[in-house]
């Protein structure tokens, strides 16, 4: 049967009509086509080549935290337009409607295999996960809450970097979040950074890379500047796997790469190992 016939059906008048939008999903890596519902059941990992699709913040909560344990924080914070950047507020409003988030990161408290944690989950569907003032503020408050509760802080990063529409104010978030994490570490508390595709720019250069334990998903793009910029600067051809999670693991910038199906259990073990009274399940 031709591929075309899988995706079209005939109307009574002889014209072709496609199946409902979103019914099927094509893998961008191997081009395998599968039912979207089946992909979601598999935690949005391609059943043929193991490509890890991007996830929304809500999907991360559902597959990572204990069911019903998540309590969101700071959903009231709203982005302003300090530089009067044209159409910036309208674009933020559109992404709020599309994602159901107030900004590009979802923060809150929850439990992981019974252990209390505070999480921050960046969502690349909101302004490509770019880091503006509210993103930095929400992450900083989440870290401070974890310090106050004396529990581990875990962040899922997914970002194109600092948000250009807020200029230097977005760059200041790199320092603000890093200081909060330093105070968290000074209290002897755990910080796990989980880098997902893509983690780039000012996010990769600040809080994403300073975890006590840095973990990534397979084949995640992780880096600061783009490949072309670096090649033009160093005047050398870079390896084909440059800025992948596997390249960074081989060169000591990551501690581990976990497949999405194993991520929850592996991180739960790490949390229990570093929590007073925690029991490690082997």
PDB file of C-alpha atoms in Angstrom:
ATOM      1  CA  UNK A   1       0.000   0.000   0.000  1.00  0.00           C
ATOM      2  CA  UNK A   2       1.357   3.394  -0.925  1.00  0.00           C
ATOM      3  CA  UNK A   3       2.350   5.681   1.921  1.00  0.00           C
ATOM      4  CA  UNK A   4       0.048   8.343   0.532  1.00  0.00           C
ATOM      5  CA  UNK A   5      -2.995   6.118   1.007  1.00  0.00           C
ATOM      6  CA  UNK A   6      -2.243   5.813   4.696  1.00  0.00           C
ATOM      7  CA  UNK A   7      -2.844   9.499   5.214  1.00  0.00           C
ATOM      8  CA  UNK A   8      -5.707  10.270   2.855  1.00  0.00           C
ATOM      9  CA  UNK A   9      -9.242   9.123   2.338  1.00  0.00           C
ATOM     10  CA  UNK A  10     -11.719   9.906  -0.396  1.00  0.00           C
ATOM     11  CA  UNK A  11     -14.619  12.248   0.006  1.00  0.00           C
ATOM     12  CA  UNK A  12     -17.871  11.474  -1.762  1.00  0.00           C
ATOM     13  CA  UNK A  13     -17.087  14.189  -4.322  1.00  0.00           C
ATOM     14  CA  UNK A  14     -13.797  12.517  -5.144  1.00  0.00           C
ATOM     15  CA  UNK A  15     -11.552  15.040  -3.377  1.00  0.00           C
ATOM     16  CA  UNK A  16      -9.004  13.828  -0.878  1.00  0.00           C
ATOM     17  CA  UNK A  17      -9.318  14.602   2.799  1.00  0.00           C
ATOM     18  CA  UNK A  18      -6.510  14.114   5.290  1.00  0.00           C
ATOM     19  CA  UNK A  19      -6.793  12.373   8.644  1.00  0.00           C
ATOM     20  CA  UNK A  20      -7.279  14.626  11.697  1.00  0.00           C
ATOM     21  CA  UNK A  21      -4.233  16.740  12.433  1.00  0.00           C
ATOM     22  CA  UNK A  22      -1.983  15.194  15.063  1.00  0.00           C
ATOM     23  CA  UNK A  23      -3.196  11.628  14.579  1.00  0.00           C
ATOM     24  CA  UNK A  24       0.205  10.469  13.329  1.00  0.00           C
ATOM     25  CA  UNK A  25       3.724  11.673  14.125  1.00  0.00           C
ATOM     26  CA  UNK A  26       6.836  11.297  11.960  1.00  0.00           C
ATOM     27  CA  UNK A  27      10.172  10.873  13.694  1.00  0.00           C
ATOM     28  CA  UNK A  28      12.566  13.638  12.569  1.00  0.00           C
ATOM     29  CA  UNK A  29      15.524  11.233  12.808  1.00  0.00           C
ATOM     30  CA  UNK A  30      14.480   7.950  11.180  1.00  0.00           C
ATOM     31  CA  UNK A  31      11.252   9.173   9.476  1.00  0.00           C
ATOM     32  CA  UNK A  32       9.277   6.371  11.122  1.00  0.00           C
ATOM     33  CA  UNK A  33       5.562   7.176  11.277  1.00  0.00           C
ATOM     34  CA  UNK A  34       3.573   6.125  14.313  1.00  0.00           C
ATOM     35  CA  UNK A  35       0.322   6.873  16.063  1.00  0.00           C
ATOM     36  CA  UNK A  36       0.719   9.925  18.291  1.00  0.00           C
ATOM     37  CA  UNK A  37      -1.092   8.125  21.121  1.00  0.00           C
ATOM     38  CA  UNK A  38       1.403   5.266  20.952  1.00  0.00           C
ATOM     39  CA  UNK A  39       4.295   7.748  20.972  1.00  0.00           C
ATOM     40  CA  UNK A  40       2.884   9.418  24.087  1.00  0.00           C
ATOM     41  CA  UNK A  41       2.484   6.054  25.806  1.00  0.00           C
ATOM     42  CA  UNK A  42       6.183   5.500  25.166  1.00  0.00           C
ATOM     43  CA  UNK A  43       7.070   8.789  26.908  1.00  0.00           C
ATOM     44  CA  UNK A  44       7.546  10.453  23.501  1.00  0.00           C
ATOM     45  CA  UNK A  45      10.466   8.234  22.487  1.00  0.00           C
ATOM     46  CA  UNK A  46      10.520   6.827  18.947  1.00  0.00           C
ATOM     47  CA  UNK A  47       9.847   3.096  19.049  1.00  0.00           C
ATOM     48  CA  UNK A  48      12.191   2.480  16.115  1.00  0.00           C
ATOM     49  CA  UNK A  49      15.303   4.623  16.678  1.00  0.00           C
ATOM     50  CA  UNK A  50      14.920   5.819  20.322  1.00  0.00           C
ATOM     51  CA  UNK A  51      14.838   9.490  19.311  1.00  0.00           C
ATOM     52  CA  UNK A  52      13.719  11.544  22.309  1.00  0.00           C
ATOM     53  CA  UNK A  53      11.051  14.060  21.281  1.00  0.00           C
ATOM     54  CA  UNK A  54      10.678  17.331  23.152  1.00  0.00           C
ATOM     55  CA  UNK A  55       8.248  17.214  26.074  1.00  0.00           C
ATOM     56  CA  UNK A  56       6.007  19.862  27.587  1.00  0.00           C
ATOM     57  CA  UNK A  57       6.474  20.786  31.227  1.00  0.00           C
ATOM     58  CA  UNK A  58       3.185  19.097  32.102  1.00  0.00           C
ATOM     59  CA  UNK A  59       4.298  15.881  30.390  1.00  0.00           C
ATOM     60  CA  UNK A  60       7.508  15.928  32.411  1.00  0.00           C
ATOM     61  CA  UNK A  61       5.546  16.246  35.634  1.00  0.00           C
ATOM     62  CA  UNK A  62       3.334  13.311  34.657  1.00  0.00           C
ATOM     63  CA  UNK A  63       6.173  10.916  33.824  1.00  0.00           C
ATOM     64  CA  UNK A  64       8.717  11.995  36.466  1.00  0.00           C
ATOM     65  CA  UNK A  65       6.971  12.835  39.748  1.00  0.00           C
ATOM     66  CA  UNK A  66       4.726  10.686  41.918  1.00  0.00           C
ATOM     67  CA  UNK A  67       1.146  10.899  40.689  1.00  0.00           C
ATOM     68  CA  UNK A  68      -0.831  13.741  42.251  1.00  0.00           C
ATOM     69  CA  UNK A  69       2.112  15.046  44.278  1.00  0.00           C
ATOM     70  CA  UNK A  70       3.015  18.146  42.271  1.00  0.00           C
ATOM     71  CA  UNK A  71       2.057  21.587  43.628  1.00  0.00           C
ATOM     72  CA  UNK A  72       2.923  24.470  41.310  1.00  0.00           C
ATOM     73  CA  UNK A  73       4.589  27.657  42.567  1.00  0.00           C
ATOM     74  CA  UNK A  74       4.682  31.291  41.412  1.00  0.00           C
ATOM     75  CA  UNK A  75       2.180  30.966  38.574  1.00  0.00           C
ATOM     76  CA  UNK A  76       1.132  34.561  39.279  1.00  0.00           C
ATOM     77  CA  UNK A  77       4.387  36.128  38.063  1.00  0.00           C
ATOM     78  CA  UNK A  78       3.918  38.026  34.803  1.00  0.00           C
ATOM     79  CA  UNK A  79       6.430  39.132  32.198  1.00  0.00           C
ATOM     80  CA  UNK A  80       6.678  42.856  31.467  1.00  0.00           C
ATOM     81  CA  UNK A  81       8.275  44.656  28.522  1.00  0.00           C
ATOM     82  CA  UNK A  82      11.113  46.681  30.100  1.00  0.00           C
ATOM     83  CA  UNK A  83      12.692  47.612  26.735  1.00  0.00           C
ATOM     84  CA  UNK A  84       9.391  48.272  24.937  1.00  0.00           C
ATOM     85  CA  UNK A  85      10.302  45.584  22.413  1.00  0.00           C
ATOM     86  CA  UNK A  86       7.741  45.553  19.580  1.00  0.00           C
ATOM     87  CA  UNK A  87       5.008  42.883  19.899  1.00  0.00           C
ATOM     88  CA  UNK A  88       6.815  41.218  22.832  1.00  0.00           C
ATOM     89  CA  UNK A  89       3.802  41.215  25.159  1.00  0.00           C
ATOM     90  CA  UNK A  90       1.581  39.839  22.406  1.00  0.00           C
ATOM     91  CA  UNK A  91       4.011  36.964  21.762  1.00  0.00           C
ATOM     92  CA  UNK A  92       4.147  36.141  25.476  1.00  0.00           C
ATOM     93  CA  UNK A  93       0.342  36.106  25.643  1.00  0.00           C
ATOM     94  CA  UNK A  94       0.161  33.791  22.634  1.00  0.00           C
ATOM     95  CA  UNK A  95       2.578  31.325  24.239  1.00  0.00           C
ATOM     96  CA  UNK A  96       0.671  31.470  27.512  1.00  0.00           C
ATOM     97  CA  UNK A  97      -2.463  30.437  25.655  1.00  0.00           C
ATOM     98  CA  UNK A  98      -0.632  27.709  23.735  1.00  0.00           C
ATOM     99  CA  UNK A  99       1.185  26.110  26.676  1.00  0.00           C
ATOM    100  CA  UNK A 100      -0.973  26.881  29.714  1.00  0.00           C
ATOM    101  CA  UNK A 101       2.110  28.282  31.480  1.00  0.00           C
ATOM    102  CA  UNK A 102       2.779  31.794  32.743  1.00  0.00           C
ATOM    103  CA  UNK A 103       6.374  31.587  31.489  1.00  0.00           C
ATOM    104  CA  UNK A 104       8.942  29.220  29.992  1.00  0.00           C
ATOM    105  CA  UNK A 105       9.541  27.330  33.237  1.00  0.00           C
ATOM    106  CA  UNK A 106       7.187  25.446  35.550  1.00  0.00           C
ATOM    107  CA  UNK A 107       8.278  25.266  39.194  1.00  0.00           C
ATOM    108  CA  UNK A 108       6.848  23.540  42.213  1.00  0.00           C
ATOM    109  CA  UNK A 109       7.067  20.945  44.977  1.00  0.00           C
ATOM    110  CA  UNK A 110       6.429  17.246  44.630  1.00  0.00           C
ATOM    111  CA  UNK A 111       7.659  13.801  45.567  1.00  0.00           C
ATOM    112  CA  UNK A 112       9.868  11.375  43.671  1.00  0.00           C
ATOM    113  CA  UNK A 113       9.418   7.800  44.843  1.00  0.00           C
ATOM    114  CA  UNK A 114       8.234   9.221  48.153  1.00  0.00           C
ATOM    115  CA  UNK A 115      11.074  11.707  48.619  1.00  0.00           C
ATOM    116  CA  UNK A 116      10.161  15.393  48.740  1.00  0.00           C
ATOM    117  CA  UNK A 117      11.870  17.563  46.132  1.00  0.00           C
ATOM    118  CA  UNK A 118      11.521  20.936  44.450  1.00  0.00           C
ATOM    119  CA  UNK A 119      11.623  20.963  40.648  1.00  0.00           C
ATOM    120  CA  UNK A 120      11.952  23.482  37.838  1.00  0.00           C
ATOM    121  CA  UNK A 121      10.986  22.276  34.369  1.00  0.00           C
ATOM    122  CA  UNK A 122      11.794  24.437  31.368  1.00  0.00           C
ATOM    123  CA  UNK A 123       9.487  24.175  28.351  1.00  0.00           C
ATOM    124  CA  UNK A 124      10.907  24.806  24.879  1.00  0.00           C
ATOM    125  CA  UNK A 125       7.389  25.299  23.500  1.00  0.00           C
ATOM    126  CA  UNK A 126       7.303  28.697  25.276  1.00  0.00           C
ATOM    127  CA  UNK A 127       9.579  31.190  23.500  1.00  0.00           C
ATOM    128  CA  UNK A 128      12.016  28.301  22.880  1.00  0.00           C
ATOM    129  CA  UNK A 129      12.567  28.076  26.638  1.00  0.00           C
ATOM    130  CA  UNK A 130      14.441  31.371  26.552  1.00  0.00           C
ATOM    131  CA  UNK A 131      15.475  32.860  29.882  1.00  0.00           C
ATOM    132  CA  UNK A 132      13.936  36.206  30.749  1.00  0.00           C
ATOM    133  CA  UNK A 133      13.438  37.931  34.083  1.00  0.00           C
ATOM    134  CA  UNK A 134      10.464  35.845  35.159  1.00  0.00           C
ATOM    135  CA  UNK A 135      12.185  32.578  34.242  1.00  0.00           C
ATOM    136  CA  UNK A 136      15.191  33.574  36.339  1.00  0.00           C
ATOM    137  CA  UNK A 137      12.990  34.733  39.208  1.00  0.00           C
ATOM    138  CA  UNK A 138      10.926  31.533  39.230  1.00  0.00           C
ATOM    139  CA  UNK A 139      14.026  29.324  39.226  1.00  0.00           C
ATOM    140  CA  UNK A 140      15.645  31.411  41.986  1.00  0.00           C
ATOM    141  CA  UNK A 141      12.524  31.191  44.150  1.00  0.00           C
ATOM    142  CA  UNK A 142      12.334  27.453  43.573  1.00  0.00           C
ATOM    143  CA  UNK A 143      15.957  27.004  44.663  1.00  0.00           C
ATOM    144  CA  UNK A 144      15.327  29.139  47.766  1.00  0.00           C
ATOM    145  CA  UNK A 145      12.244  27.059  48.597  1.00  0.00           C
ATOM    146  CA  UNK A 146      14.308  23.878  48.317  1.00  0.00           C
ATOM    147  CA  UNK A 147      16.914  25.395  50.633  1.00  0.00           C
ATOM    148  CA  UNK A 148      14.214  26.437  53.099  1.00  0.00           C
ATOM    149  CA  UNK A 149      12.680  22.952  53.103  1.00  0.00           C
ATOM    150  CA  UNK A 150      16.131  21.330  53.091  1.00  0.00           C
ATOM    151  CA  UNK A 151      15.269  19.091  50.168  1.00  0.00           C
ATOM    152  CA  UNK A 152      16.972  18.370  46.813  1.00  0.00           C
ATOM    153  CA  UNK A 153      16.459  20.720  43.885  1.00  0.00           C
ATOM    154  CA  UNK A 154      16.122  19.223  40.395  1.00  0.00           C
ATOM    155  CA  UNK A 155      15.903  21.159  37.150  1.00  0.00           C
ATOM    156  CA  UNK A 156      15.092  20.028  33.614  1.00  0.00           C
ATOM    157  CA  UNK A 157      16.704  22.458  31.195  1.00  0.00           C
ATOM    158  CA  UNK A 158      15.536  23.103  27.636  1.00  0.00           C
ATOM    159  CA  UNK A 159      16.398  26.496  26.247  1.00  0.00           C
ATOM    160  CA  UNK A 160      17.734  28.550  23.391  1.00  0.00           C
ATOM    161  CA  UNK A 161      19.513  30.785  25.911  1.00  0.00           C
ATOM    162  CA  UNK A 162      18.946  34.295  27.258  1.00  0.00           C
ATOM    163  CA  UNK A 163      15.932  36.172  25.909  1.00  0.00           C
ATOM    164  CA  UNK A 164      16.997  38.957  23.559  1.00  0.00           C
ATOM    165  CA  UNK A 165      13.822  41.010  24.124  1.00  0.00           C
ATOM    166  CA  UNK A 166      14.938  41.750  27.704  1.00  0.00           C
ATOM    167  CA  UNK A 167      18.571  42.546  26.939  1.00  0.00           C
ATOM    168  CA  UNK A 168      20.944  42.716  29.901  1.00  0.00           C
ATOM    169  CA  UNK A 169      18.105  41.943  32.321  1.00  0.00           C
ATOM    170  CA  UNK A 170      17.973  38.410  30.936  1.00  0.00           C
ATOM    171  CA  UNK A 171      21.756  38.023  31.279  1.00  0.00           C
ATOM    172  CA  UNK A 172      21.526  39.021  34.950  1.00  0.00           C
ATOM    173  CA  UNK A 173      19.476  35.886  35.593  1.00  0.00           C
ATOM    174  CA  UNK A 174      22.605  33.800  35.036  1.00  0.00           C
ATOM    175  CA  UNK A 175      24.226  35.332  38.122  1.00  0.00           C
ATOM    176  CA  UNK A 176      21.052  35.439  40.228  1.00  0.00           C
ATOM    177  CA  UNK A 177      20.222  31.764  39.790  1.00  0.00           C
ATOM    178  CA  UNK A 178      23.835  30.690  40.269  1.00  0.00           C
ATOM    179  CA  UNK A 179      24.091  32.585  43.585  1.00  0.00           C
ATOM    180  CA  UNK A 180      20.924  30.902  44.849  1.00  0.00           C
ATOM    181  CA  UNK A 181      22.363  27.515  43.900  1.00  0.00           C
ATOM    182  CA  UNK A 182      25.639  28.329  45.672  1.00  0.00           C
ATOM    183  CA  UNK A 183      23.712  29.050  48.878  1.00  0.00           C
ATOM    184  CA  UNK A 184      21.784  25.810  48.406  1.00  0.00           C
ATOM    185  CA  UNK A 185      25.034  23.887  48.056  1.00  0.00           C
ATOM    186  CA  UNK A 186      26.575  25.623  51.081  1.00  0.00           C
ATOM    187  CA  UNK A 187      23.797  24.044  53.156  1.00  0.00           C
ATOM    188  CA  UNK A 188      24.938  20.618  52.012  1.00  0.00           C
ATOM    189  CA  UNK A 189      21.851  20.118  49.846  1.00  0.00           C
ATOM    190  CA  UNK A 190      21.651  18.266  46.536  1.00  0.00           C
ATOM    191  CA  UNK A 191      21.217  19.888  43.122  1.00  0.00           C
ATOM    192  CA  UNK A 192      20.664  17.661  40.075  1.00  0.00           C
ATOM    193  CA  UNK A 193      20.673  19.243  36.631  1.00  0.00           C
ATOM    194  CA  UNK A 194      19.000  17.249  33.836  1.00  0.00           C
ATOM    195  CA  UNK A 195      19.883  18.674  30.437  1.00  0.00           C
ATOM    196  CA  UNK A 196      17.439  17.936  27.637  1.00  0.00           C
ATOM    197  CA  UNK A 197      17.339  18.853  23.947  1.00  0.00           C
ATOM    198  CA  UNK A 198      18.261  21.640  23.405  1.00  0.00           C
ATOM    199  CA  UNK A 199      20.169  23.365  26.234  1.00  0.00           C
ATOM    200  CA  UNK A 200      22.188  26.252  24.832  1.00  0.00           C
ATOM    201  CA  UNK A 201      23.390  29.823  25.358  1.00  0.00           C
ATOM    202  CA  UNK A 202      23.276  31.510  28.745  1.00  0.00           C
ATOM    203  CA  UNK A 203      21.330  28.653  30.309  1.00  0.00           C
ATOM    204  CA  UNK A 204      24.055  26.120  29.476  1.00  0.00           C
ATOM    205  CA  UNK A 205      26.641  28.627  30.738  1.00  0.00           C
ATOM    206  CA  UNK A 206      24.997  29.069  34.132  1.00  0.00           C
ATOM    207  CA  UNK A 207      22.637  26.934  36.213  1.00  0.00           C
ATOM    208  CA  UNK A 208      22.396  24.039  33.740  1.00  0.00           C
ATOM    209  CA  UNK A 209      26.065  23.147  34.107  1.00  0.00           C
ATOM    210  CA  UNK A 210      26.692  23.588  37.842  1.00  0.00           C
ATOM    211  CA  UNK A 211      24.750  20.659  39.267  1.00  0.00           C
ATOM    212  CA  UNK A 212      26.253  18.399  41.890  1.00  0.00           C
ATOM    213  CA  UNK A 213      25.231  15.763  39.353  1.00  0.00           C
ATOM    214  CA  UNK A 214      24.771  16.668  35.686  1.00  0.00           C
ATOM    215  CA  UNK A 215      22.642  14.259  33.652  1.00  0.00           C
ATOM    216  CA  UNK A 216      21.414  14.381  30.059  1.00  0.00           C
ATOM    217  CA  UNK A 217      19.032  12.539  27.769  1.00  0.00           C
ATOM    218  CA  UNK A 218      20.503  10.709  24.743  1.00  0.00           C
ATOM    219  CA  UNK A 219      21.589  12.863  21.788  1.00  0.00           C
ATOM    220  CA  UNK A 220      20.563  16.100  23.491  1.00  0.00           C
ATOM    221  CA  UNK A 221      22.113  19.224  21.944  1.00  0.00           C
ATOM    222  CA  UNK A 222      24.101  20.981  24.666  1.00  0.00           C
ATOM    223  CA  UNK A 223      26.402  23.922  24.108  1.00  0.00           C
ATOM    224  CA  UNK A 224      26.930  27.661  24.297  1.00  0.00           C
ATOM    225  CA  UNK A 225      27.547  29.118  20.835  1.00  0.00           C
ATOM    226  CA  UNK A 226      26.439  27.505  17.598  1.00  0.00           C
ATOM    227  CA  UNK A 227      28.597  25.133  15.582  1.00  0.00           C
ATOM    228  CA  UNK A 228      29.131  27.596  12.717  1.00  0.00           C
ATOM    229  CA  UNK A 229      30.231  30.403  15.046  1.00  0.00           C
ATOM    230  CA  UNK A 230      32.728  28.141  16.806  1.00  0.00           C
ATOM    231  CA  UNK A 231      34.135  26.767  13.548  1.00  0.00           C
ATOM    232  CA  UNK A 232      34.631  30.280  12.194  1.00  0.00           C
ATOM    233  CA  UNK A 233      36.350  31.293  15.441  1.00  0.00           C
ATOM    234  CA  UNK A 234      38.734  28.362  15.836  1.00  0.00           C
ATOM    235  CA  UNK A 235      39.068  27.845  12.048  1.00  0.00           C
ATOM    236  CA  UNK A 236      38.709  24.086  12.404  1.00  0.00           C
ATOM    237  CA  UNK A 237      36.127  21.517  11.389  1.00  0.00           C
ATOM    238  CA  UNK A 238      34.345  20.191  14.473  1.00  0.00           C
ATOM    239  CA  UNK A 239      33.500  16.500  15.035  1.00  0.00           C
ATOM    240  CA  UNK A 240      30.093  15.388  13.789  1.00  0.00           C
ATOM    241  CA  UNK A 241      28.936  14.588  17.335  1.00  0.00           C
ATOM    242  CA  UNK A 242      30.167  17.902  18.759  1.00  0.00           C
ATOM    243  CA  UNK A 243      27.798  19.383  21.381  1.00  0.00           C
ATOM    244  CA  UNK A 244      25.840  16.160  21.789  1.00  0.00           C
ATOM    245  CA  UNK A 245      25.296  14.650  25.216  1.00  0.00           C
ATOM    246  CA  UNK A 246      27.526  11.733  24.259  1.00  0.00           C
ATOM    247  CA  UNK A 247      30.393  14.059  23.288  1.00  0.00           C
ATOM    248  CA  UNK A 248      30.095  15.953  26.573  1.00  0.00           C
ATOM    249  CA  UNK A 249      29.999  12.740  28.603  1.00  0.00           C
ATOM    250  CA  UNK A 250      33.177  11.513  26.902  1.00  0.00           C
ATOM    251  CA  UNK A 251      34.899  14.827  27.711  1.00  0.00           C
ATOM    252  CA  UNK A 252      33.889  15.014  31.365  1.00  0.00           C
ATOM    253  CA  UNK A 253      31.148  17.656  31.318  1.00  0.00           C
ATOM    254  CA  UNK A 254      28.363  15.192  32.170  1.00  0.00           C
ATOM    255  CA  UNK A 255      28.150  12.523  34.828  1.00  0.00           C
ATOM    256  CA  UNK A 256      25.633  10.274  33.082  1.00  0.00           C
ATOM    257  CA  UNK A 257      23.203   9.872  30.189  1.00  0.00           C
ATOM    258  CA  UNK A 258      19.910   8.185  31.017  1.00  0.00           C
ATOM    259  CA  UNK A 259      17.293   6.953  28.585  1.00  0.00           C
ATOM    260  CA  UNK A 260      13.926   8.522  29.356  1.00  0.00           C
ATOM    261  CA  UNK A 261      12.422   5.178  30.398  1.00  0.00           C
ATOM    262  CA  UNK A 262      15.124   4.843  33.078  1.00  0.00           C
ATOM    263  CA  UNK A 263      15.404   8.488  34.129  1.00  0.00           C
ATOM    264  CA  UNK A 264      12.815   8.540  36.925  1.00  0.00           C
ATOM    265  CA  UNK A 265      14.156   5.431  38.674  1.00  0.00           C
ATOM    266  CA  UNK A 266      17.801   6.423  38.309  1.00  0.00           C
ATOM    267  CA  UNK A 267      17.267   9.926  39.677  1.00  0.00           C
ATOM    268  CA  UNK A 268      15.132   8.544  42.510  1.00  0.00           C
ATOM    269  CA  UNK A 269      18.074   6.350  43.542  1.00  0.00           C
ATOM    270  CA  UNK A 270      20.406   9.364  43.494  1.00  0.00           C
ATOM    271  CA  UNK A 271      17.997  11.405  45.609  1.00  0.00           C
ATOM    272  CA  UNK A 272      17.663   8.621  48.186  1.00  0.00           C
ATOM    273  CA  UNK A 273      21.440   8.202  48.349  1.00  0.00           C
ATOM    274  CA  UNK A 274      21.821  11.897  49.207  1.00  0.00           C
ATOM    275  CA  UNK A 275      18.832  12.286  51.516  1.00  0.00           C
ATOM    276  CA  UNK A 276      19.153  11.745  55.253  1.00  0.00           C
ATOM    277  CA  UNK A 277      17.366   8.548  56.152  1.00  0.00           C
ATOM    278  CA  UNK A 278      16.854   7.666  52.481  1.00  0.00           C
ATOM    279  CA  UNK A 279      16.995   4.026  51.494  1.00  0.00           C
ATOM    280  CA  UNK A 280      18.679   2.986  48.271  1.00  0.00           C
ATOM    281  CA  UNK A 281      16.730   0.446  46.218  1.00  0.00           C
ATOM    282  CA  UNK A 282      18.984  -1.659  44.037  1.00  0.00           C
TER     283      UNK A 282
END
